[in-house]
Structure formats: structure tokens, C-alpha cells
XYZ file of C-alpha atoms in Angstrom:
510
model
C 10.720 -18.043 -44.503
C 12.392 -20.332 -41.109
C 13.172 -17.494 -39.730
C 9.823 -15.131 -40.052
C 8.103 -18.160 -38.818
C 10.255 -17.798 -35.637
C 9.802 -13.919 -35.087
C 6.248 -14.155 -35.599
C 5.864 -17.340 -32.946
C 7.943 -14.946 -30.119
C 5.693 -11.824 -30.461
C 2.804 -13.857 -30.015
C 4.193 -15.684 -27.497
C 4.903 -12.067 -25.621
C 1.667 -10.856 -25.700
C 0.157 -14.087 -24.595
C 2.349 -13.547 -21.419
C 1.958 -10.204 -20.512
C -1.827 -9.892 -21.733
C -1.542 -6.884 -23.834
C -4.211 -5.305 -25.886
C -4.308 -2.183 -27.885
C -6.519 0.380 -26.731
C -8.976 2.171 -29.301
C -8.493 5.156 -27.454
C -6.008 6.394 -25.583
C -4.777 5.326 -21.995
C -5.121 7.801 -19.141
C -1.997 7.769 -17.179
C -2.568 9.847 -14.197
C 0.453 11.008 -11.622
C -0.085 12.517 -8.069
C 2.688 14.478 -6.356
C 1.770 16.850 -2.824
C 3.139 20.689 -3.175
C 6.810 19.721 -2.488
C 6.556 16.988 -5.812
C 7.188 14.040 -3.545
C 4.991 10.740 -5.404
C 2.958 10.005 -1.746
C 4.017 5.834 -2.129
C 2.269 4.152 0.098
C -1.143 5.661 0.338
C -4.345 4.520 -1.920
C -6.396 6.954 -3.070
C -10.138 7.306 -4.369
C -10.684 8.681 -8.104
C -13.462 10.286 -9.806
C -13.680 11.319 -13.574
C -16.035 13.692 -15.552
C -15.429 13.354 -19.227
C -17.092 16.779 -20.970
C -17.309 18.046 -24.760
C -15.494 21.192 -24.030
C -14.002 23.203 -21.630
C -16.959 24.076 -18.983
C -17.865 24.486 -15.298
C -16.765 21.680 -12.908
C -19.958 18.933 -13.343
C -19.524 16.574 -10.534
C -23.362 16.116 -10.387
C -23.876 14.575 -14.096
C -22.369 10.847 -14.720
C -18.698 10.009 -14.012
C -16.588 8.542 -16.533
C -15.348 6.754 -14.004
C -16.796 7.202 -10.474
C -14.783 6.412 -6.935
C -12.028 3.653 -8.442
C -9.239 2.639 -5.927
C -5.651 2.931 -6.814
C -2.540 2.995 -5.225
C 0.769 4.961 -6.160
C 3.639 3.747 -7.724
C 6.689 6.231 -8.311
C 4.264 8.882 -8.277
C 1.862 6.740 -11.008
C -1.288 5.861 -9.943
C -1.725 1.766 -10.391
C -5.516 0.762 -10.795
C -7.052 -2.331 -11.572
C -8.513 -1.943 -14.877
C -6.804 0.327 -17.612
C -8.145 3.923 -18.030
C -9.068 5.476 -21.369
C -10.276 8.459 -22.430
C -14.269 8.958 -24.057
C -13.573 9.845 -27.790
C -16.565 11.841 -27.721
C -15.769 13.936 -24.568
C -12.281 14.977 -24.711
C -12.278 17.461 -21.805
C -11.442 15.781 -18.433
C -12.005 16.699 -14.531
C -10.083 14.705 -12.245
C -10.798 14.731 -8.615
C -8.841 12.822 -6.016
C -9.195 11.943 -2.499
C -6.529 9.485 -0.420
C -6.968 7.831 1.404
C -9.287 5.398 -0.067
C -13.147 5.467 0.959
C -15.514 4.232 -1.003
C -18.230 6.712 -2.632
C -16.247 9.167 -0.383
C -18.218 11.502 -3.543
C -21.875 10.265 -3.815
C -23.427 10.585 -7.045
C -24.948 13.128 -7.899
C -23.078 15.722 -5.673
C -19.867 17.530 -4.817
C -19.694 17.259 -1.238
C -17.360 14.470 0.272
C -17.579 13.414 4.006
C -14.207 14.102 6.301
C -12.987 13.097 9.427
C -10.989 11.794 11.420
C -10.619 8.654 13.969
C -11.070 9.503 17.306
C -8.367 6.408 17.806
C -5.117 6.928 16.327
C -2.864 5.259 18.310
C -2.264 2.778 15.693
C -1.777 5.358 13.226
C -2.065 8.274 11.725
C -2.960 7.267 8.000
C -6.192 6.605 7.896
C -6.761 10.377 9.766
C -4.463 12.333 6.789
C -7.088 13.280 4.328
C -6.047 14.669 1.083
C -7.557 16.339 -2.129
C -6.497 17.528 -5.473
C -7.595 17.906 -8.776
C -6.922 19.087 -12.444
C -10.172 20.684 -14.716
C -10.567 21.236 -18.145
C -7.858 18.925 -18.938
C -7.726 17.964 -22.470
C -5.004 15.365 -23.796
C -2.382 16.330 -26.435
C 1.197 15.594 -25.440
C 1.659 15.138 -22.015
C -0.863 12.832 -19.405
C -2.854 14.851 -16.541
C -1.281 15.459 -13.411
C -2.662 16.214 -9.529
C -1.564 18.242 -6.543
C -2.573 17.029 -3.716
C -3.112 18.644 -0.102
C -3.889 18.480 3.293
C -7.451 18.762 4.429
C -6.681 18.783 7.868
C -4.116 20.118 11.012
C -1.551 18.390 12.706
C -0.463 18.760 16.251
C 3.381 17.618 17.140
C 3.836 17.517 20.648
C 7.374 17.569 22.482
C 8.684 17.574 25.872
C 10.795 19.497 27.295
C 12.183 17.756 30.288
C 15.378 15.531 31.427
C 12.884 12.442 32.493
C 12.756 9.390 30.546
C 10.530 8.962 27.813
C 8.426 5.973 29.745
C 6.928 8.803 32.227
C 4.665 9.816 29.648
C 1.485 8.091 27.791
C -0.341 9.265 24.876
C -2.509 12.392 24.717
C -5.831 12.763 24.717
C -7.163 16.260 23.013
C -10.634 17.066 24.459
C -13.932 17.549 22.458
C -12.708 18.697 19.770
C -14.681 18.241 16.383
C -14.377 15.450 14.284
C -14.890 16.072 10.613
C -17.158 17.509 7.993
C -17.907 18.077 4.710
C -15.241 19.128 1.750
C -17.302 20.606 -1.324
C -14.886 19.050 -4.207
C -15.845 21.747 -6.729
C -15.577 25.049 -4.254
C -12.547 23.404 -2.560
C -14.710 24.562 0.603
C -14.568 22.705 4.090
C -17.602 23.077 6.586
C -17.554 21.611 10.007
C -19.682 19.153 11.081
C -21.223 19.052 14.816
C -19.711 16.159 15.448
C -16.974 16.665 18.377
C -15.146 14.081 20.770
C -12.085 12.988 22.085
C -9.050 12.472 19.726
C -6.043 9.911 21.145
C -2.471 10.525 19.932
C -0.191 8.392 17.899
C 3.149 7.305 18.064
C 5.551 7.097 21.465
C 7.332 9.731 23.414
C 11.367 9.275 22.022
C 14.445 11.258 23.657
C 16.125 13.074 20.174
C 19.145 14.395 19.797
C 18.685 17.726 21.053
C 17.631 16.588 24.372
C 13.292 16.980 23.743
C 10.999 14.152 23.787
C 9.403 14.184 20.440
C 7.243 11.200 18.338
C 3.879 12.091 19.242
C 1.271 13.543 16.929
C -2.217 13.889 16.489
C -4.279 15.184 13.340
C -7.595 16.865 13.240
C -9.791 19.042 11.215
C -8.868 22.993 10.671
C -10.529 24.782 13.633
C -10.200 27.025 16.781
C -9.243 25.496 20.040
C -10.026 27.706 22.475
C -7.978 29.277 25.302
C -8.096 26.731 28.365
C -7.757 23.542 28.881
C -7.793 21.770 25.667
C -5.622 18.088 26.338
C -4.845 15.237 28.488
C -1.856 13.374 29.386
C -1.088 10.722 32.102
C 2.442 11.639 33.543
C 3.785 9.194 35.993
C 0.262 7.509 36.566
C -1.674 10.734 37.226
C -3.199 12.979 35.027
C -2.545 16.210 33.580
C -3.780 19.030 31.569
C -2.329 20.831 28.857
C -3.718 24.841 29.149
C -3.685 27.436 26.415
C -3.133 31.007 27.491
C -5.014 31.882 23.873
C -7.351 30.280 21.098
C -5.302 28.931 18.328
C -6.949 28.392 14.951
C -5.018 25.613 12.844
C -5.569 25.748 9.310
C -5.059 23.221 6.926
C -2.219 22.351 5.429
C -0.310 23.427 8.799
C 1.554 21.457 11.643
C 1.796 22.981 14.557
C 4.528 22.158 17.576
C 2.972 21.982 20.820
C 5.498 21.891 23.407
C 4.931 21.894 26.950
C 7.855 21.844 30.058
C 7.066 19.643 33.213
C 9.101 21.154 36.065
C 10.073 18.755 38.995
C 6.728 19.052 41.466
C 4.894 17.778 38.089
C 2.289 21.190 38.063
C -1.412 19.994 37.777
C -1.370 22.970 34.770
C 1.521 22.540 32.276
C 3.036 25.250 30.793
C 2.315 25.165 26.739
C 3.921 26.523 23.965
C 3.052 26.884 20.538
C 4.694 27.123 17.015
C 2.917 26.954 13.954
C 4.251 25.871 9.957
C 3.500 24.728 7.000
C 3.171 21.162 6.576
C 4.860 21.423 3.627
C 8.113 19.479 3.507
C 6.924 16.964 6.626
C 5.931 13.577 6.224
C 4.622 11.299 8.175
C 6.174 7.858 9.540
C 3.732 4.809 9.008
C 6.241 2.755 10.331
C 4.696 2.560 13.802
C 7.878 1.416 15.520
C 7.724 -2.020 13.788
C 10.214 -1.605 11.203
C 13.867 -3.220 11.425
C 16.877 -1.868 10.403
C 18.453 -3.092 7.534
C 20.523 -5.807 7.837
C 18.897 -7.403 10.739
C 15.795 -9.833 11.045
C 11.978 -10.362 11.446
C 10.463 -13.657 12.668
C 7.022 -14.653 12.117
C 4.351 -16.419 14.974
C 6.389 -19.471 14.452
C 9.654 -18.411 15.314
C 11.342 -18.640 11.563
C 13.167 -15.590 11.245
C 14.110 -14.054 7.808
C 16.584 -11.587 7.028
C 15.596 -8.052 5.891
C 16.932 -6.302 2.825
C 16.387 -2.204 1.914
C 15.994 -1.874 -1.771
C 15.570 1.507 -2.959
C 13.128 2.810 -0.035
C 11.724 -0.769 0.544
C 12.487 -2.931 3.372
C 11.722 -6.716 2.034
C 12.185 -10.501 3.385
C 15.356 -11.988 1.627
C 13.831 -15.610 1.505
C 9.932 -16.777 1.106
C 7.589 -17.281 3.977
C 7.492 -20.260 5.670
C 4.704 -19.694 8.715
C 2.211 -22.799 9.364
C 0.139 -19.894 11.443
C -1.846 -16.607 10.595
C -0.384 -14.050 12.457
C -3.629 -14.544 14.474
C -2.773 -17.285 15.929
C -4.926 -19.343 13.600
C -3.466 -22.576 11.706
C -3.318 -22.949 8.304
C -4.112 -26.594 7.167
C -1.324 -28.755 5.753
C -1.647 -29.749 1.965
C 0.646 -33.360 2.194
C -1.190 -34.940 -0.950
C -2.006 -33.223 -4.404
C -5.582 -35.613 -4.447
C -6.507 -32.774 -1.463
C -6.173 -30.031 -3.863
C -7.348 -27.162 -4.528
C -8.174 -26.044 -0.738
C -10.816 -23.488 -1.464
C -12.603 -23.223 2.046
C -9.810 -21.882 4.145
C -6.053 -20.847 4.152
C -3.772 -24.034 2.981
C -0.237 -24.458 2.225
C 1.978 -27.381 0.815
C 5.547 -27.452 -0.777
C 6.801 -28.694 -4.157
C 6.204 -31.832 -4.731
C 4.993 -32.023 -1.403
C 8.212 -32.774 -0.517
C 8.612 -31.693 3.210
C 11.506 -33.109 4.481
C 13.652 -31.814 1.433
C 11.987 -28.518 1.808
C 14.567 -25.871 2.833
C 14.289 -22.355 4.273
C 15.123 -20.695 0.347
C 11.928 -22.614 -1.119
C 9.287 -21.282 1.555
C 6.197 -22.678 1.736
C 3.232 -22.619 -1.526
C 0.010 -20.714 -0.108
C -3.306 -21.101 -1.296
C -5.178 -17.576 -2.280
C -7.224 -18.029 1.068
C -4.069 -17.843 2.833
C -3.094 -14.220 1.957
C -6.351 -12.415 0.469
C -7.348 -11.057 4.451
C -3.923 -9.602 5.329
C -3.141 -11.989 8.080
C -0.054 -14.488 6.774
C 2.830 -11.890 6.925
C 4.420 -10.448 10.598
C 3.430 -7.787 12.083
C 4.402 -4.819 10.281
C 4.542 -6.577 7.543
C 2.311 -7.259 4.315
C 2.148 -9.134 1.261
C 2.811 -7.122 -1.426
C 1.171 -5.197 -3.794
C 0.967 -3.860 -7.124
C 2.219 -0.770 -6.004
C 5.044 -2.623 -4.083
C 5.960 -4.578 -6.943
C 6.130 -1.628 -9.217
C 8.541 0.071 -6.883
C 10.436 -2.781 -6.701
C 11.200 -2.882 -10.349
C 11.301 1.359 -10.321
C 14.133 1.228 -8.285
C 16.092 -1.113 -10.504
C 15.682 1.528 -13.349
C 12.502 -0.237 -14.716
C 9.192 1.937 -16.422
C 5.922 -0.352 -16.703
C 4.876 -1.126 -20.319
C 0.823 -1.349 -20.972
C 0.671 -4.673 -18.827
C 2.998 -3.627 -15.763
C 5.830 -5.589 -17.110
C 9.643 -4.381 -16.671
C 12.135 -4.623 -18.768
C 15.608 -5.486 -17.683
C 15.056 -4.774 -13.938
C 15.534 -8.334 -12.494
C 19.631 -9.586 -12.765
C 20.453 -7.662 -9.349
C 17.154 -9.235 -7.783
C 17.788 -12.433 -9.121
C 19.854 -15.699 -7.055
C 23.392 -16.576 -8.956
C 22.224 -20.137 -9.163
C 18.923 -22.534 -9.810
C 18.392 -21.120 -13.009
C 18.085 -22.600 -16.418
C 19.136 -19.150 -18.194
C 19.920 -15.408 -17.298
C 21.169 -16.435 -14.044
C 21.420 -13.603 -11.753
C 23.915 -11.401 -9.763
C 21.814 -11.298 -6.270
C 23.966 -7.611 -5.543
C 20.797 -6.441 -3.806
C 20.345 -9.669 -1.680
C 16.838 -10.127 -2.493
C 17.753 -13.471 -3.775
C 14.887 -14.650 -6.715
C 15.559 -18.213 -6.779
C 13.513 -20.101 -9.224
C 11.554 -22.406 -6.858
C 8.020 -23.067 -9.407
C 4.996 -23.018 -8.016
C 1.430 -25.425 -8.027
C -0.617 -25.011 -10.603
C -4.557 -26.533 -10.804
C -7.377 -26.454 -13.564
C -10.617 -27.856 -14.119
C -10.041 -30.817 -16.636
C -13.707 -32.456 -16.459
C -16.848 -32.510 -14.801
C -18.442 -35.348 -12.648
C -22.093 -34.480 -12.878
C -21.982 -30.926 -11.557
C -18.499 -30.722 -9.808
C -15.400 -29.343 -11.461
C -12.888 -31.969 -11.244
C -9.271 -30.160 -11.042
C -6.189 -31.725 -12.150
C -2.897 -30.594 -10.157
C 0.802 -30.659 -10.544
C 4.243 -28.553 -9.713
C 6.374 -26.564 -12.681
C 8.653 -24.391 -13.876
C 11.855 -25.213 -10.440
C 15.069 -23.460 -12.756
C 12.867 -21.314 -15.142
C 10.415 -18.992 -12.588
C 10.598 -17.357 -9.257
C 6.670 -16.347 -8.867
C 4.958 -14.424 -5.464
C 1.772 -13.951 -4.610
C 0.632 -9.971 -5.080
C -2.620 -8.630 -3.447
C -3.673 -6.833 -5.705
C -6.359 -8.304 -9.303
C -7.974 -10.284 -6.740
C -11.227 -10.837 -9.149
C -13.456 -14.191 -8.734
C -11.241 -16.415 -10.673
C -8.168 -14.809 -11.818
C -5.124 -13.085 -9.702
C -2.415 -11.415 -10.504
C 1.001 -12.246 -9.317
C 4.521 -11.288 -10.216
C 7.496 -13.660 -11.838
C 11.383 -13.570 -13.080
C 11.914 -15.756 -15.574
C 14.260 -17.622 -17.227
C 14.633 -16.307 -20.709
C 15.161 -12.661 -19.933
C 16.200 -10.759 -17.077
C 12.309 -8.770 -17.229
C 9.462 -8.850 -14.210
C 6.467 -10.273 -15.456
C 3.099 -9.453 -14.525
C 0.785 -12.900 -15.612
C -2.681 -13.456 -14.494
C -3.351 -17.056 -12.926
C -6.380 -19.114 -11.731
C -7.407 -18.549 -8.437
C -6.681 -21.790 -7.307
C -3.083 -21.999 -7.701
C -0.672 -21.625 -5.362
C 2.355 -19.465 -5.073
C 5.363 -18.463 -2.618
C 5.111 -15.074 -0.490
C 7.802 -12.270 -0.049
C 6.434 -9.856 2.362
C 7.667 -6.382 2.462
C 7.429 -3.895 5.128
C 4.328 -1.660 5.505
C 7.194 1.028 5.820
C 8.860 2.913 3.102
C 11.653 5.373 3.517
């Protein structure tokens, strides 16, 4: 009888922890792959759902099971915020997807989705790679739906072909060229808008190893550009044109290599030539030159520098942040007393214990949910992570997600070889988990009509907890934990007021 007490005191501790519930009808677990079968990691993406009775014509116009929720892909799974499930009484399912994100890129009531571009993609080309699949008339039996997603628009590579150094040349500018327009999600149709303008390159002009200048691209929708003058580019502080002897049409789907030869008197018409491809097989770098090669370091506003790990096709900090400035420039107020929290009005940080002078450069600094909710704590380049990145984290130690994004067995590698009160780990991928604790605060009372909090620091030897973005609802948050009875990532939800180290993670993946 001792002993069934036990077993039935664990289970229910279990679920307690990872928040589990049994669904009355099944989960949808939805993948995303593009035509090569690569997972697209990194990107968020916008999802619609039309739940029918039976196998019929596409319906985007009548209600949505679900209609325009965000998610973000983890080994190829898409990650959402709430759990999916399917409508007993409608088992036939059309799933449409766009990436990345926009919100009610579908309106209701139609099946036309908005396009385009930015004019401005020198910082990037993400937000300008639009994407679409979708799977109809999917009804569940034994496997979970799955979408192919492709390009909706071109992309231009440019290269050089010249001995001069790469700082010669500045970005391009492609002239009037049009902007977007309108995808029909159920005729997989794309009409161009009116809208035209200039489009500005990304990335920087790099010497390769064959001796070209490559790095630059641009991306915009499928279209003619007509014979003439169709670019820009300052050379040496003047400017120059880029001519095409004939139209090209780009389709989607399809990169094409623009490459153009500058001869020594710099012509004020530069010879172009053109080579067109599938995209297939490409992808694009996000990394926009601020990523560090393994082994080496990244220091934030303050100086502090941290040294960066590659785990699986990660780059992460191997210790917590410790930055007393948003990477704005902006201080973050100084918790030195637990009577001054919660801090709810503005970013905040304090230690354990509030214990500053023993504080070292393994324990980081405790930040307040103001402090990393806007995206502005980590370095440039840098982010704190995700759901997504999380997920990825424990995928590449061999972990799959139960119901409640918890991993099993994924942590001993990630974990420090000392601090802890059990299941110490072997830190082999020098991400280094030590078991620091973290500040919790809940409302114990009332005076009159304000909550009145009680405050205090657990857990140093049994948890290792970070801050993720992602759950950010009105009270609770998500964020991520090893722990000391089991070598398993946790997911837990917390009170918004708590506080909690931060491992950033590059914006980068290989």
C-alpha cells in the first residue's frame, strides 16, 4: 500500500509540472518543409484552418477553425501558443500557410492575401521572402498533416566581376519596379498590384573564393523588367547604371545571378549578365554579418563579453547575461532590496539574494519580464530565446516534445559538472546549465485595493531556469528549466512577476 501511495504522489506531481491535460479530441500536429524537405527554422509563419464535413471545394470564405494564429518552427514542427485540435464534427481539414508572420495576412471572409515586399532591405531579406503552402481535404487517420511551402517571389544575386576591393562598391538600388500584390490562397494565383518604387539591396559586397564579389541580393515580386536601364549602384562615390540588352521575366520560385564586369575607366553603362535557376536548394543567410564564429566571443553595451558555443545549428552564450543597459542605450533600474519588488513599470534586474558583491560572471543577472518582452536586453544579433529556440535546443540533444514541450533525457551534455543537488551534468557541449535559482513573487494579501506581493530566492543546486519569449499572456510566462531530479528540460508556466536569468542565442542558425 507504501509504495502505491508513492507512485501515485510522482505522477501527480509530473503533471502538475509540466501542465498536461488530455485532449477530448485529437491534437493537430502540423510540419512545414519547402520542396527540398529542409524544416525552414527560424521563420514564423501565419496559419489558417477550415474544418469541413467532407471532402469539398476549398472554403476560405466560411468561418476558420482557427483563423491567422502565429507559430514558429521547430525541427520542421510548427510551435504555437495554444494546442490545436481537431472539430469532432468536421473531420475534413484545409490548411493554408503563409511565413512570414502578418497578421490577418487572409481577411475573413476571402481568399486573397496581400504581398509585398520592403522597399528597404538592407537590414534584411526576411521580412521580403514570402511563402505559401497548403494541404486540402485532409482528413486524420494515422499520420498528422503536412505543408510544402514556396516562394512567392524572385530573387536577384548580384556579383562582380572585377580585381577591386570589395569597399568600392555600395548597395544597389533596382528602379521602379513593383512592389507587391495580391496571392488568391485558393487559385494559388498572384496579381500585381500598381504599386512600384525603388527596392535597396541587402547584404555586403565579399571577395569569394573564385575571385567574384558576391553577398548581395535583393527579392521582389515575379515580373518583367524591361530592357534598359533597370538598377543603381554607387562605385567609387559616383553612380552607375546597370543596363539590360533584353526584358527578363523572373518567375517565382527562381533566383537569378546578375553579374555585371566594371572594366578600369569605370563605364557610365555596365556590362550585365544574366543567369537564371531555381531557387530550389538556396537559402538565405539571416545572419547579417553579426554572427561570431564558434569559439570566440560577443560583448554586450557594457563591455561583458561572453563566450559563444554552436550546438547543433545554434550559436548560444555559454554563461547568463549580465548587461545593466538595453542595447539602446537605456538603463535598466537596479533591484538592491526585495521590499522594491516586483518592478512592474519598467525593465529591472537584481541578483540572488541581492547579493552583488558575491555575484559572479556564471550567475548573471535576474531580469524582470519588462526587461526582455521588447527585444532590446540581448547584443546585437542576438535575441532571447524562444520556444522555437528552446525546442531546437533540446532536438539536437536527441529530444521529441511530449504534449507540454517537455524533453526527456536531453539535458546531461547541457548541464554544468557541479552546483547540483542530483543528476549533475557532463557540460561536453559547453553550454554550462548551472543551477543558479531564480526570484520568485506572489500576491499574499490585499491592503484595501493593492495586491501586496511577498518575495524571496529558491531552488540555487536544484534548477537552472531562462527566460523564453514566447506564452507572454497577462499574467503567466513560460520559461524553460533543468532540474535536479532528472536529466529532462522542463517547460513550467510562472507569474509574470518573477524574475529569471537570460541565455541569448544568435538570431543565426546554420
Amino acid at each position: 500500500m507504501y509504495m502505491k501511495k508513492t507512485l501515485l504522489f510522482a505522477a501527480v506531481f509530473m503533471a502538475v509540472a509540466c501542465v498536461k491535460e488530455s485532449p477530448t479530441v485529437p491534437n493537430i500536429v502540423l510540419t512545414v518543409s519547402d520542396e527540398n524537405g529542409n524544416d525552414l527554422n527560424g521563420r514564423d509563419f501565419s496559419v489558417y484552418v477550415v474544418a469541413k464535413k467532407s471532402s469539398s471545394a476549398e472554403a476560405l470564405a466560411s468561418p476558420r477553425l482557427y483563423d491567422g494564429l502565429a507559430a514558429e518552427s521547430g525541427g520542421g514542427i510548427l510551435q504555437f501558443s495554444q494546442q490545436l485540435t481537431y472539430d469532432n464534427g468536421k473531420p475534413y481539414c484545409d490548411f493554408y500557410v503563409f511565413s512570414p508572420y502578418v497578421e490577418n495576412i487572409l481577411p475573413s471572409g476571402g481568399s486573397l492575401a496581400n504581398v509585398q515586399v520592403e522597399p528597404d532591405q538592407s537590414s534584411g531579406l526576411e521580412a521580403s521572402d514570402v511563402m505559401f503552402g497548403k494541404t486540402t481535404n485532409f482528413i486524420r487517420k494515422d499520420n498528422d498533416p503536412g505543408v510544402e511551402m514556396e516562394h512567392l517571389f524572385s530573387r536577384l544575386d548580384f556579383v562582380v566581376e572585377t580585381e577591386n576591393p570589395a569597399g568600392a562598391f555600395d548597395e544597389i538600388i533596382l528602379s521602379d519596379v513593383v512592389l507587391g500584390g495580391t496571392w488568391d490562397a485558393e487559385e494559388c494565383v498572384f496579381t500585381l498590384s500598381s504599386d512600384r518604387g525603388d527596392v535597396s539591396s541587402a547584404g555586403t559586397f565579399e571577395l569569394s573564393g573564385d575571385g567574384l564579389l558576391k553577398g548581395v541580393s535583393a527579392i521582389i515580386p515575379p515580373q518583367v523588367l524591361a530592357a534598359g536601364d533597370f538598377a543603381r549602384i554607387m562605385i567609387g562615390g559616383e553612380e552607375h547604371s546597370l543596363h539590360l540588352d533584353e526584358d527578363l521575366a523572373l518567375e517565382a520560385g527562381q533566383a537569378a545571378e546578375i553579374s555585371f564586369s566594371i572594366t578600369a575607366e569605370l563605364n557610365p553603362q555596365v556590362r550585365v549578365d544574366v543567369s537564371v535557376k531555381d531557387w530550389e536548394g538556396d537559402s538565405l543567410d539571416f545572419s547579417s554579418g553579426k554572427l561570431l564564429p564558434p569559439g570566440s566571443t560577443v560583448t554586450d553595451i557594457d563591455g561583458n563579453e561572453y563566450p559563444v558555443v554552436k550546438i547543433g545549428t545554434q550559436y548560444w552564450m555559454a554563461s547568463n547575461l549580465r548587461t545593466t543597459k538595453l542595447k539602446d542605450g537605456s538603463d535598466i533600474y537596479k533591484v538592491e532590496s526585495l521590499n522594491e519588488w516586483p518592478v512592474t513599470d519598467k525593465p529591472a534586474y537584481t541578483v540572488y539574494e541581492c547579493d552583488f558583491e558575491n555575484n559572479t560572471e556564471r550567475d548573471g543577472f535576474l531580469y524582470n519580464r519588462m526587461s526582455v518582452e521588447y527585444d532590446k536586453l540581448c547584443p546585437e544579433g542576438w535575441h532571447v530565446p524562444t520556444t522555437t529556440d528552446w525546442d531546437m535546443l533540446a532536438i539536437s540533444q536527441g529530444g521529441v516534445p511530449d504534449e507540454a514541450q517537455c524533453f526527456a533525457n536531453v539535458t546531461e551534455d547541457l548541464k554544468s559538472t557541479d552546483g547540483w543537488n542530483g543528476f549533475p551534468g557532463t557540460n561536453a557541449t559547453g553550454f554550462d546549465g548551472y543551477p543558479g535559482g531564480y526570484l520568485f513573487s506572489y500576491i499574499s494579501g490585499m491592503d484595501g485595493d493593492t495586491p501586496v506581493y511577498y518575495s524571496g530566492f529558491a531552488y540555487v543546486g536544484d534548477t537552472a531556469a531562462w527566460w523564453s519569449m514566447s506564452g507572454f499572456w497577462v499574467e503567466t510566462v513560460f520559461y524553460r528549466a533543468f532540474v535536479s531530479y532528472s536529466h529532462d528540460m522542463q517547460r513550467f508556466s510562472s507569474g509574470s512577476v518573477n524574475a529569471f536569468p537570460v541565455r541569448c542565442v544568435a538570431d543565426y542558425n546554420e
